[in-house]
Amino acid sequence: MARRGAAVVTPEDYPTALGASSPTSITLLGHDLAADVMGEVGFGELAFWLATQRRASRGEVRVFEAVLAALADHGFTPTAIVTRLTYLSAPDSVQGALAAGLLGGGSRFLGVTEDCGRFLAGVLRERDPLPSDDAGWDALALETVTAWRESGRRVPGLGHHVHKDGDPRTPRLFEIAAEEGLFGPHLSLFAAVGRVHPRVLGRTLPLNGAGVCGAALADLGLPLELLRGFALLARTAGLIGQLAEELRHPVANEIFLSVDLNNRSVPPDPYGETHG
């Protein structure tokens, strides 16, 4: 037997504050699922509750759901394309198509949400006390961006392949967080990075939506280790939408044929002879 705190845990003892069932009822987070949750709690609020095991305020729900909306779908991204192509290949496996899209959530798409949240949290962890005004935040951001540039690292949350002149999601999420009194240190530092980075990089890059979502989620106190999970939660809804549209207006076969009918044969290019 193992001992957890003052409680003795037997091999048959698996504590959870989440879902549990009996022959007559289902409880979730200490509440009756049918009576207290279904029809009473929105899905976004429930997702926050499940992750934190505490009820969110109305403002927190608004910011959290704004993040989910921001990340749900962004057009024919690789995650959307691979979902449609996988469904074309295996229409009997909706779960496979969705999983294929979600597996593409990495350092270039969706994963930036986690990367930016971790980046900002790492900077803040080393700074006590935190700045109290924009000038202080700008100084911290300038120091940080300079250090990252000198070490050859890219600052997470900077740049977008489409929104070269500004990602429309970013100012809107800033606005919502400010309205709800939830514009915390992660968003403050991220905004400062947006103001000062041209002085270091010599050019102006947009603060992207995935990055501001990571800052907002971190300010909500959500676990940094789960930030990518929330991005994937949002994108799941978008991928279902992609499949729904594929059923009505299919394009996956045209994408496949475009590659299949336009490939060209070239001589072998052995690895190591022309590559470092």
PDB file of C-alpha atoms in Angstrom:
ATOM      1  CA  MET A   1       0.000   0.000   0.000  1.00  0.00           C
ATOM      2  CA  ALA A   2       1.101   3.559  -0.732  1.00  0.00           C
ATOM      3  CA  ARG A   3       0.421   6.565   1.457  1.00  0.00           C
ATOM      4  CA  ARG A   4      -0.804   9.890   0.008  1.00  0.00           C
ATOM      5  CA  GLY A   5      -0.805  12.556   2.699  1.00  0.00           C
ATOM      6  CA  ALA A   6      -2.781  11.156   5.619  1.00  0.00           C
ATOM      7  CA  ALA A   7      -4.766   8.749   3.435  1.00  0.00           C
ATOM      8  CA  VAL A   8      -3.810   5.169   2.767  1.00  0.00           C
ATOM      9  CA  VAL A   9      -4.165   4.319  -0.917  1.00  0.00           C
ATOM     10  CA  THR A  10      -4.759   0.691  -1.818  1.00  0.00           C
ATOM     11  CA  PRO A  11      -4.157  -0.711  -5.312  1.00  0.00           C
ATOM     12  CA  GLU A  12      -7.923  -0.480  -5.859  1.00  0.00           C
ATOM     13  CA  ASP A  13      -8.119   3.194  -4.851  1.00  0.00           C
ATOM     14  CA  TYR A  14      -8.050   5.698  -7.732  1.00  0.00           C
ATOM     15  CA  PRO A  15      -9.110   9.140  -6.452  1.00  0.00           C
ATOM     16  CA  THR A  16     -10.644  11.585  -8.917  1.00  0.00           C
ATOM     17  CA  ALA A  17     -12.615  14.777  -8.575  1.00  0.00           C
ATOM     18  CA  LEU A  18     -13.841  14.483 -12.155  1.00  0.00           C
ATOM     19  CA  GLY A  19     -16.494  12.103 -13.442  1.00  0.00           C
ATOM     20  CA  ALA A  20     -17.852   9.170 -11.466  1.00  0.00           C
ATOM     21  CA  SER A  21     -20.864   6.925 -11.994  1.00  0.00           C
ATOM     22  CA  SER A  22     -23.214   4.870  -9.872  1.00  0.00           C
ATOM     23  CA  PRO A  23     -26.162   2.755 -11.019  1.00  0.00           C
ATOM     24  CA  THR A  24     -28.474   5.758 -10.583  1.00  0.00           C
ATOM     25  CA  SER A  25     -26.392   8.900 -11.110  1.00  0.00           C
ATOM     26  CA  ILE A  26     -23.346  10.528 -12.664  1.00  0.00           C
ATOM     27  CA  THR A  27     -21.337  13.135 -10.815  1.00  0.00           C
ATOM     28  CA  LEU A  28     -18.892  15.563 -12.373  1.00  0.00           C
ATOM     29  CA  LEU A  29     -16.688  17.836 -10.306  1.00  0.00           C
ATOM     30  CA  GLY A  30     -18.865  17.138  -7.293  1.00  0.00           C
ATOM     31  CA  HIS A  31     -22.115  18.048  -9.061  1.00  0.00           C
ATOM     32  CA  ASP A  32     -24.941  15.965 -10.437  1.00  0.00           C
ATOM     33  CA  LEU A  33     -24.243  15.876 -14.166  1.00  0.00           C
ATOM     34  CA  ALA A  34     -27.839  15.607 -15.329  1.00  0.00           C
ATOM     35  CA  ALA A  35     -29.373  18.067 -12.869  1.00  0.00           C
ATOM     36  CA  ASP A  36     -26.626  20.642 -12.311  1.00  0.00           C
ATOM     37  CA  VAL A  37     -24.439  20.649 -15.410  1.00  0.00           C
ATOM     38  CA  MET A  38     -26.406  19.637 -18.506  1.00  0.00           C
ATOM     39  CA  GLY A  39     -28.269  22.642 -19.829  1.00  0.00           C
ATOM     40  CA  GLU A  40     -26.757  24.844 -17.136  1.00  0.00           C
ATOM     41  CA  VAL A  41     -23.047  25.050 -17.978  1.00  0.00           C
ATOM     42  CA  GLY A  42     -21.686  25.983 -21.412  1.00  0.00           C
ATOM     43  CA  PHE A  43     -19.034  23.787 -22.978  1.00  0.00           C
ATOM     44  CA  GLY A  44     -16.299  26.421 -22.787  1.00  0.00           C
ATOM     45  CA  GLU A  45     -17.032  27.033 -19.126  1.00  0.00           C
ATOM     46  CA  LEU A  46     -17.033  23.293 -18.505  1.00  0.00           C
ATOM     47  CA  ALA A  47     -13.672  22.848 -20.254  1.00  0.00           C
ATOM     48  CA  PHE A  48     -12.182  25.541 -18.004  1.00  0.00           C
ATOM     49  CA  TRP A  49     -13.758  23.919 -14.944  1.00  0.00           C
ATOM     50  CA  LEU A  50     -12.421  20.472 -15.849  1.00  0.00           C
ATOM     51  CA  ALA A  51      -8.889  21.806 -16.300  1.00  0.00           C
ATOM     52  CA  THR A  52      -8.779  23.941 -13.157  1.00  0.00           C
ATOM     53  CA  GLN A  53     -11.361  22.191 -10.943  1.00  0.00           C
ATOM     54  CA  ARG A  54     -12.737  25.615 -10.028  1.00  0.00           C
ATOM     55  CA  ARG A  55     -15.617  27.633 -11.421  1.00  0.00           C
ATOM     56  CA  ALA A  56     -14.575  30.462 -13.687  1.00  0.00           C
ATOM     57  CA  SER A  57     -15.918  33.984 -13.311  1.00  0.00           C
ATOM     58  CA  ARG A  58     -18.020  35.401 -16.139  1.00  0.00           C
ATOM     59  CA  GLY A  59     -15.029  37.440 -17.280  1.00  0.00           C
ATOM     60  CA  GLU A  60     -12.750  34.408 -17.302  1.00  0.00           C
ATOM     61  CA  VAL A  61     -15.298  32.460 -19.333  1.00  0.00           C
ATOM     62  CA  ARG A  62     -15.517  35.310 -21.850  1.00  0.00           C
ATOM     63  CA  VAL A  63     -11.733  35.504 -22.303  1.00  0.00           C
ATOM     64  CA  PHE A  64     -11.367  31.716 -22.436  1.00  0.00           C
ATOM     65  CA  GLU A  65     -14.106  31.311 -25.018  1.00  0.00           C
ATOM     66  CA  ALA A  66     -12.664  34.182 -27.053  1.00  0.00           C
ATOM     67  CA  VAL A  67      -9.419  32.206 -27.199  1.00  0.00           C
ATOM     68  CA  LEU A  68     -11.275  29.083 -28.328  1.00  0.00           C
ATOM     69  CA  ALA A  69     -13.038  31.082 -31.046  1.00  0.00           C
ATOM     70  CA  ALA A  70      -9.737  32.626 -32.182  1.00  0.00           C
ATOM     71  CA  LEU A  71      -8.108  29.230 -32.643  1.00  0.00           C
ATOM     72  CA  ALA A  72     -11.012  27.172 -33.990  1.00  0.00           C
ATOM     73  CA  ASP A  73     -10.330  27.548 -37.700  1.00  0.00           C
ATOM     74  CA  HIS A  74      -7.985  29.525 -39.907  1.00  0.00           C
ATOM     75  CA  GLY A  75      -8.729  28.251 -43.397  1.00  0.00           C
ATOM     76  CA  PHE A  76      -6.876  25.640 -45.433  1.00  0.00           C
ATOM     77  CA  THR A  77      -4.014  25.205 -43.013  1.00  0.00           C
ATOM     78  CA  PRO A  78      -2.036  21.930 -43.027  1.00  0.00           C
ATOM     79  CA  THR A  79      -4.203  20.640 -40.175  1.00  0.00           C
ATOM     80  CA  ALA A  80      -7.365  21.219 -42.204  1.00  0.00           C
ATOM     81  CA  ILE A  81      -5.925  19.789 -45.411  1.00  0.00           C
ATOM     82  CA  VAL A  82      -4.636  16.611 -43.790  1.00  0.00           C
ATOM     83  CA  THR A  83      -7.978  16.091 -42.069  1.00  0.00           C
ATOM     84  CA  ARG A  84      -9.797  16.303 -45.390  1.00  0.00           C
ATOM     85  CA  LEU A  85      -7.255  14.068 -47.145  1.00  0.00           C
ATOM     86  CA  THR A  86      -7.368  11.462 -44.394  1.00  0.00           C
ATOM     87  CA  TYR A  87     -11.158  11.393 -44.611  1.00  0.00           C
ATOM     88  CA  LEU A  88     -10.850  10.947 -48.388  1.00  0.00           C
ATOM     89  CA  SER A  89      -8.578   7.962 -47.798  1.00  0.00           C
ATOM     90  CA  ALA A  90     -10.569   6.471 -44.904  1.00  0.00           C
ATOM     91  CA  PRO A  91     -14.154   7.796 -44.878  1.00  0.00           C
ATOM     92  CA  ASP A  92     -15.019   5.086 -42.373  1.00  0.00           C
ATOM     93  CA  SER A  93     -12.727   6.737 -39.783  1.00  0.00           C
ATOM     94  CA  VAL A  94     -13.852  10.181 -38.720  1.00  0.00           C
ATOM     95  CA  GLN A  95     -11.719   9.788 -35.613  1.00  0.00           C
ATOM     96  CA  GLY A  96      -8.683   9.101 -37.777  1.00  0.00           C
ATOM     97  CA  ALA A  97      -9.280  12.219 -39.853  1.00  0.00           C
ATOM     98  CA  LEU A  98      -9.664  14.396 -36.768  1.00  0.00           C
ATOM     99  CA  ALA A  99      -6.636  12.820 -35.118  1.00  0.00           C
ATOM    100  CA  ALA A 100      -4.536  13.418 -38.229  1.00  0.00           C
ATOM    101  CA  GLY A 101      -5.322  17.104 -38.124  1.00  0.00           C
ATOM    102  CA  LEU A 102      -4.683  17.413 -34.408  1.00  0.00           C
ATOM    103  CA  LEU A 103      -1.330  15.660 -34.701  1.00  0.00           C
ATOM    104  CA  GLY A 104      -0.198  18.540 -36.908  1.00  0.00           C
ATOM    105  CA  GLY A 105      -0.532  21.016 -34.042  1.00  0.00           C
ATOM    106  CA  GLY A 106       3.139  21.821 -33.562  1.00  0.00           C
ATOM    107  CA  SER A 107       5.730  24.573 -33.530  1.00  0.00           C
ATOM    108  CA  ARG A 108       4.401  26.281 -36.672  1.00  0.00           C
ATOM    109  CA  PHE A 109       0.659  25.849 -36.253  1.00  0.00           C
ATOM    110  CA  LEU A 110      -1.232  25.867 -32.937  1.00  0.00           C
ATOM    111  CA  GLY A 111       1.782  24.950 -30.826  1.00  0.00           C
ATOM    112  CA  VAL A 112       2.776  28.632 -30.805  1.00  0.00           C
ATOM    113  CA  THR A 113       0.075  29.109 -28.165  1.00  0.00           C
ATOM    114  CA  GLU A 114       2.020  26.964 -25.719  1.00  0.00           C
ATOM    115  CA  ASP A 115       5.414  28.212 -26.864  1.00  0.00           C
ATOM    116  CA  CYS A 116       4.448  31.841 -26.310  1.00  0.00           C
ATOM    117  CA  GLY A 117       2.858  31.174 -22.929  1.00  0.00           C
ATOM    118  CA  ARG A 118       5.980  29.355 -21.746  1.00  0.00           C
ATOM    119  CA  PHE A 119       8.253  32.053 -23.145  1.00  0.00           C
ATOM    120  CA  LEU A 120       6.405  34.843 -21.333  1.00  0.00           C
ATOM    121  CA  ALA A 121       6.108  32.876 -18.102  1.00  0.00           C
ATOM    122  CA  GLY A 122       9.818  32.115 -18.172  1.00  0.00           C
ATOM    123  CA  VAL A 123      10.694  35.801 -18.436  1.00  0.00           C
ATOM    124  CA  LEU A 124       8.272  36.792 -15.686  1.00  0.00           C
ATOM    125  CA  ARG A 125       9.537  34.066 -13.388  1.00  0.00           C
ATOM    126  CA  GLU A 126      12.950  35.735 -13.325  1.00  0.00           C
ATOM    127  CA  ARG A 127      11.663  39.251 -12.646  1.00  0.00           C
ATOM    128  CA  ASP A 128      10.600  40.453  -9.202  1.00  0.00           C
ATOM    129  CA  PRO A 129       9.028  42.910  -8.803  1.00  0.00           C
ATOM    130  CA  LEU A 130       7.183  43.111 -12.091  1.00  0.00           C
ATOM    131  CA  PRO A 131       7.010  46.409 -13.982  1.00  0.00           C
ATOM    132  CA  SER A 132       4.231  48.779 -12.986  1.00  0.00           C
ATOM    133  CA  ASP A 133       3.870  50.859 -16.155  1.00  0.00           C
ATOM    134  CA  ASP A 134       4.340  50.668 -19.922  1.00  0.00           C
ATOM    135  CA  ALA A 135       7.858  52.091 -19.702  1.00  0.00           C
ATOM    136  CA  GLY A 136       8.866  49.290 -17.359  1.00  0.00           C
ATOM    137  CA  TRP A 137       7.269  46.631 -19.531  1.00  0.00           C
ATOM    138  CA  ASP A 138       8.979  48.081 -22.601  1.00  0.00           C
ATOM    139  CA  ALA A 139      12.357  47.956 -20.882  1.00  0.00           C
ATOM    140  CA  LEU A 140      11.829  44.323 -19.903  1.00  0.00           C
ATOM    141  CA  ALA A 141      10.639  43.429 -23.390  1.00  0.00           C
ATOM    142  CA  LEU A 142      13.589  45.196 -25.007  1.00  0.00           C
ATOM    143  CA  GLU A 143      16.026  43.341 -22.762  1.00  0.00           C
ATOM    144  CA  THR A 144      14.308  40.026 -23.520  1.00  0.00           C
ATOM    145  CA  VAL A 145      14.013  40.414 -27.291  1.00  0.00           C
ATOM    146  CA  THR A 146      17.643  41.553 -27.472  1.00  0.00           C
ATOM    147  CA  ALA A 147      18.829  38.532 -25.521  1.00  0.00           C
ATOM    148  CA  TRP A 148      16.803  36.147 -27.658  1.00  0.00           C
ATOM    149  CA  ARG A 149      18.065  37.751 -30.860  1.00  0.00           C
ATOM    150  CA  GLU A 150      21.674  37.549 -29.715  1.00  0.00           C
ATOM    151  CA  SER A 151      21.260  33.862 -28.885  1.00  0.00           C
ATOM    152  CA  GLY A 152      19.785  33.142 -32.309  1.00  0.00           C
ATOM    153  CA  ARG A 153      16.329  32.264 -31.027  1.00  0.00           C
ATOM    154  CA  ARG A 154      13.042  33.384 -32.552  1.00  0.00           C
ATOM    155  CA  VAL A 155      10.640  35.146 -30.231  1.00  0.00           C
ATOM    156  CA  PRO A 156       7.398  33.112 -30.057  1.00  0.00           C
ATOM    157  CA  GLY A 157       4.269  34.936 -31.142  1.00  0.00           C
ATOM    158  CA  LEU A 158       5.976  37.277 -33.613  1.00  0.00           C
ATOM    159  CA  GLY A 159       5.071  37.065 -37.302  1.00  0.00           C
ATOM    160  CA  HIS A 160       2.335  35.549 -39.441  1.00  0.00           C
ATOM    161  CA  HIS A 161       2.466  34.122 -42.956  1.00  0.00           C
ATOM    162  CA  VAL A 162      -0.810  35.836 -43.983  1.00  0.00           C
ATOM    163  CA  HIS A 163      -1.438  38.762 -41.639  1.00  0.00           C
ATOM    164  CA  LYS A 164       1.700  40.723 -42.467  1.00  0.00           C
ATOM    165  CA  ASP A 165       0.222  44.042 -41.353  1.00  0.00           C
ATOM    166  CA  GLY A 166      -1.443  42.820 -38.177  1.00  0.00           C
ATOM    167  CA  ASP A 167      -3.434  39.815 -36.982  1.00  0.00           C
ATOM    168  CA  PRO A 168      -6.992  41.032 -36.276  1.00  0.00           C
ATOM    169  CA  ARG A 169      -7.383  38.554 -33.422  1.00  0.00           C
ATOM    170  CA  THR A 170      -4.651  40.177 -31.347  1.00  0.00           C
ATOM    171  CA  PRO A 171      -6.093  43.638 -30.634  1.00  0.00           C
ATOM    172  CA  ARG A 172      -9.521  42.121 -30.089  1.00  0.00           C
ATOM    173  CA  LEU A 173      -8.264  39.715 -27.430  1.00  0.00           C
ATOM    174  CA  PHE A 174      -6.321  42.553 -25.788  1.00  0.00           C
ATOM    175  CA  GLU A 175      -9.567  44.515 -25.723  1.00  0.00           C
ATOM    176  CA  ILE A 176     -11.668  41.696 -24.251  1.00  0.00           C
ATOM    177  CA  ALA A 177      -9.116  40.927 -21.541  1.00  0.00           C
ATOM    178  CA  ALA A 178      -8.917  44.617 -20.604  1.00  0.00           C
ATOM    179  CA  GLU A 179     -12.693  44.914 -20.462  1.00  0.00           C
ATOM    180  CA  GLU A 180     -12.851  41.992 -18.050  1.00  0.00           C
ATOM    181  CA  GLY A 181      -9.991  43.199 -15.847  1.00  0.00           C
ATOM    182  CA  LEU A 182      -7.877  40.215 -16.912  1.00  0.00           C
ATOM    183  CA  PHE A 183      -5.081  41.996 -18.773  1.00  0.00           C
ATOM    184  CA  GLY A 184      -2.337  40.488 -16.653  1.00  0.00           C
ATOM    185  CA  PRO A 185       1.464  40.334 -16.768  1.00  0.00           C
ATOM    186  CA  HIS A 186       1.698  37.858 -19.655  1.00  0.00           C
ATOM    187  CA  LEU A 187      -0.442  40.043 -21.918  1.00  0.00           C
ATOM    188  CA  SER A 188       1.394  43.158 -20.701  1.00  0.00           C
ATOM    189  CA  LEU A 189       4.768  41.690 -21.632  1.00  0.00           C
ATOM    190  CA  PHE A 190       3.458  40.396 -24.954  1.00  0.00           C
ATOM    191  CA  ALA A 191       2.072  43.821 -25.847  1.00  0.00           C
ATOM    192  CA  ALA A 192       5.423  45.367 -24.939  1.00  0.00           C
ATOM    193  CA  VAL A 193       7.225  42.899 -27.211  1.00  0.00           C
ATOM    194  CA  GLY A 194       5.006  44.161 -29.996  1.00  0.00           C
ATOM    195  CA  ARG A 195       6.004  47.756 -29.274  1.00  0.00           C
ATOM    196  CA  VAL A 196       9.771  47.343 -28.954  1.00  0.00           C
ATOM    197  CA  HIS A 197      10.844  44.488 -31.218  1.00  0.00           C
ATOM    198  CA  PRO A 198      11.366  46.691 -34.327  1.00  0.00           C
ATOM    199  CA  ARG A 199      14.204  48.431 -32.466  1.00  0.00           C
ATOM    200  CA  VAL A 200      15.990  45.091 -32.194  1.00  0.00           C
ATOM    201  CA  LEU A 201      14.948  43.254 -35.359  1.00  0.00           C
ATOM    202  CA  GLY A 202      14.987  46.258 -37.680  1.00  0.00           C
ATOM    203  CA  ARG A 203      11.519  45.436 -38.998  1.00  0.00           C
ATOM    204  CA  THR A 204       7.981  45.262 -37.708  1.00  0.00           C
ATOM    205  CA  LEU A 205       6.279  41.888 -37.324  1.00  0.00           C
ATOM    206  CA  PRO A 206       2.690  41.322 -36.214  1.00  0.00           C
ATOM    207  CA  LEU A 207       1.849  39.822 -32.856  1.00  0.00           C
ATOM    208  CA  ASN A 208       0.025  36.724 -34.010  1.00  0.00           C
ATOM    209  CA  GLY A 209      -3.235  35.287 -32.728  1.00  0.00           C
ATOM    210  CA  ALA A 210      -1.769  32.045 -31.472  1.00  0.00           C
ATOM    211  CA  GLY A 211       0.727  33.970 -29.378  1.00  0.00           C
ATOM    212  CA  VAL A 212      -1.786  36.343 -27.807  1.00  0.00           C
ATOM    213  CA  CYS A 213      -3.969  33.333 -27.007  1.00  0.00           C
ATOM    214  CA  GLY A 214      -1.069  31.782 -25.101  1.00  0.00           C
ATOM    215  CA  ALA A 215      -0.563  35.009 -23.160  1.00  0.00           C
ATOM    216  CA  ALA A 216      -4.262  35.251 -22.316  1.00  0.00           C
ATOM    217  CA  LEU A 217      -4.474  31.618 -21.202  1.00  0.00           C
ATOM    218  CA  ALA A 218      -1.402  32.082 -19.004  1.00  0.00           C
ATOM    219  CA  ASP A 219      -2.983  35.159 -17.424  1.00  0.00           C
ATOM    220  CA  LEU A 220      -6.033  33.024 -16.618  1.00  0.00           C
ATOM    221  CA  GLY A 221      -3.742  30.837 -14.521  1.00  0.00           C
ATOM    222  CA  LEU A 222      -4.133  27.745 -16.701  1.00  0.00           C
ATOM    223  CA  PRO A 223      -1.311  25.187 -16.584  1.00  0.00           C
ATOM    224  CA  LEU A 224       1.423  25.979 -19.082  1.00  0.00           C
ATOM    225  CA  GLU A 225       1.729  22.269 -19.837  1.00  0.00           C
ATOM    226  CA  LEU A 226      -1.866  22.250 -21.136  1.00  0.00           C
ATOM    227  CA  LEU A 227      -1.871  25.393 -23.266  1.00  0.00           C
ATOM    228  CA  ARG A 228      -1.440  23.417 -26.488  1.00  0.00           C
ATOM    229  CA  GLY A 229      -4.282  21.185 -25.341  1.00  0.00           C
ATOM    230  CA  PHE A 230      -6.651  24.150 -25.285  1.00  0.00           C
ATOM    231  CA  ALA A 231      -5.530  25.090 -28.800  1.00  0.00           C
ATOM    232  CA  LEU A 232      -6.273  21.545 -29.911  1.00  0.00           C
ATOM    233  CA  LEU A 233      -9.643  21.664 -28.172  1.00  0.00           C
ATOM    234  CA  ALA A 234     -10.503  24.746 -30.209  1.00  0.00           C
ATOM    235  CA  ARG A 235      -9.184  23.302 -33.463  1.00  0.00           C
ATOM    236  CA  THR A 236     -11.217  20.118 -32.982  1.00  0.00           C
ATOM    237  CA  ALA A 237     -14.359  22.166 -33.541  1.00  0.00           C
ATOM    238  CA  GLY A 238     -12.787  23.700 -36.631  1.00  0.00           C
ATOM    239  CA  LEU A 239     -11.796  20.319 -38.025  1.00  0.00           C
ATOM    240  CA  ILE A 240     -15.320  19.005 -37.537  1.00  0.00           C
ATOM    241  CA  GLY A 241     -16.430  22.017 -39.554  1.00  0.00           C
ATOM    242  CA  GLN A 242     -13.879  21.168 -42.242  1.00  0.00           C
ATOM    243  CA  LEU A 243     -15.251  17.620 -42.467  1.00  0.00           C
ATOM    244  CA  ALA A 244     -18.831  18.867 -42.539  1.00  0.00           C
ATOM    245  CA  GLU A 245     -17.960  21.131 -45.462  1.00  0.00           C
ATOM    246  CA  GLU A 246     -16.026  18.331 -47.153  1.00  0.00           C
ATOM    247  CA  LEU A 247     -19.188  16.214 -47.085  1.00  0.00           C
ATOM    248  CA  ARG A 248     -21.165  18.946 -48.870  1.00  0.00           C
ATOM    249  CA  HIS A 249     -18.493  20.531 -51.060  1.00  0.00           C
ATOM    250  CA  PRO A 250     -15.564  18.109 -51.360  1.00  0.00           C
ATOM    251  CA  VAL A 251     -12.134  19.402 -52.374  1.00  0.00           C
ATOM    252  CA  ALA A 252      -9.841  16.691 -51.001  1.00  0.00           C
ATOM    253  CA  ASN A 253      -9.887  14.656 -54.198  1.00  0.00           C
ATOM    254  CA  GLU A 254      -8.891  17.716 -56.235  1.00  0.00           C
ATOM    255  CA  ILE A 255      -6.018  18.387 -53.836  1.00  0.00           C
ATOM    256  CA  PHE A 256      -4.874  14.790 -54.183  1.00  0.00           C
ATOM    257  CA  LEU A 257      -5.173  14.798 -57.977  1.00  0.00           C
ATOM    258  CA  SER A 258      -3.388  18.148 -58.235  1.00  0.00           C
ATOM    259  CA  VAL A 259      -0.313  16.550 -56.700  1.00  0.00           C
ATOM    260  CA  ASP A 260      -0.742  13.111 -58.274  1.00  0.00           C
ATOM    261  CA  LEU A 261      -1.196  14.385 -61.816  1.00  0.00           C
ATOM    262  CA  ASN A 262       1.452  17.101 -61.647  1.00  0.00           C
ATOM    263  CA  ASN A 263       4.382  15.324 -60.059  1.00  0.00           C
ATOM    264  CA  ARG A 264       7.485  14.908 -62.195  1.00  0.00           C
ATOM    265  CA  SER A 265      10.210  12.353 -62.103  1.00  0.00           C
ATOM    266  CA  VAL A 266      13.730  13.556 -61.255  1.00  0.00           C
ATOM    267  CA  PRO A 267      17.039  11.751 -60.782  1.00  0.00           C
ATOM    268  CA  PRO A 268      17.793  10.369 -57.317  1.00  0.00           C
ATOM    269  CA  ASP A 269      19.374  12.839 -54.923  1.00  0.00           C
ATOM    270  CA  PRO A 270      21.201  10.660 -52.357  1.00  0.00           C
ATOM    271  CA  TYR A 271      21.275  12.140 -48.910  1.00  0.00           C
ATOM    272  CA  GLY A 272      24.762  13.217 -47.846  1.00  0.00           C
ATOM    273  CA  GLU A 273      26.093  14.060 -51.294  1.00  0.00           C
ATOM    274  CA  THR A 274      24.405  17.448 -51.719  1.00  0.00           C
ATOM    275  CA  HIS A 275      23.171  17.957 -48.177  1.00  0.00           C
ATOM    276  CA  GLY A 276      25.206  18.890 -45.151  1.00  0.00           C
TER     277      GLY A 276
END
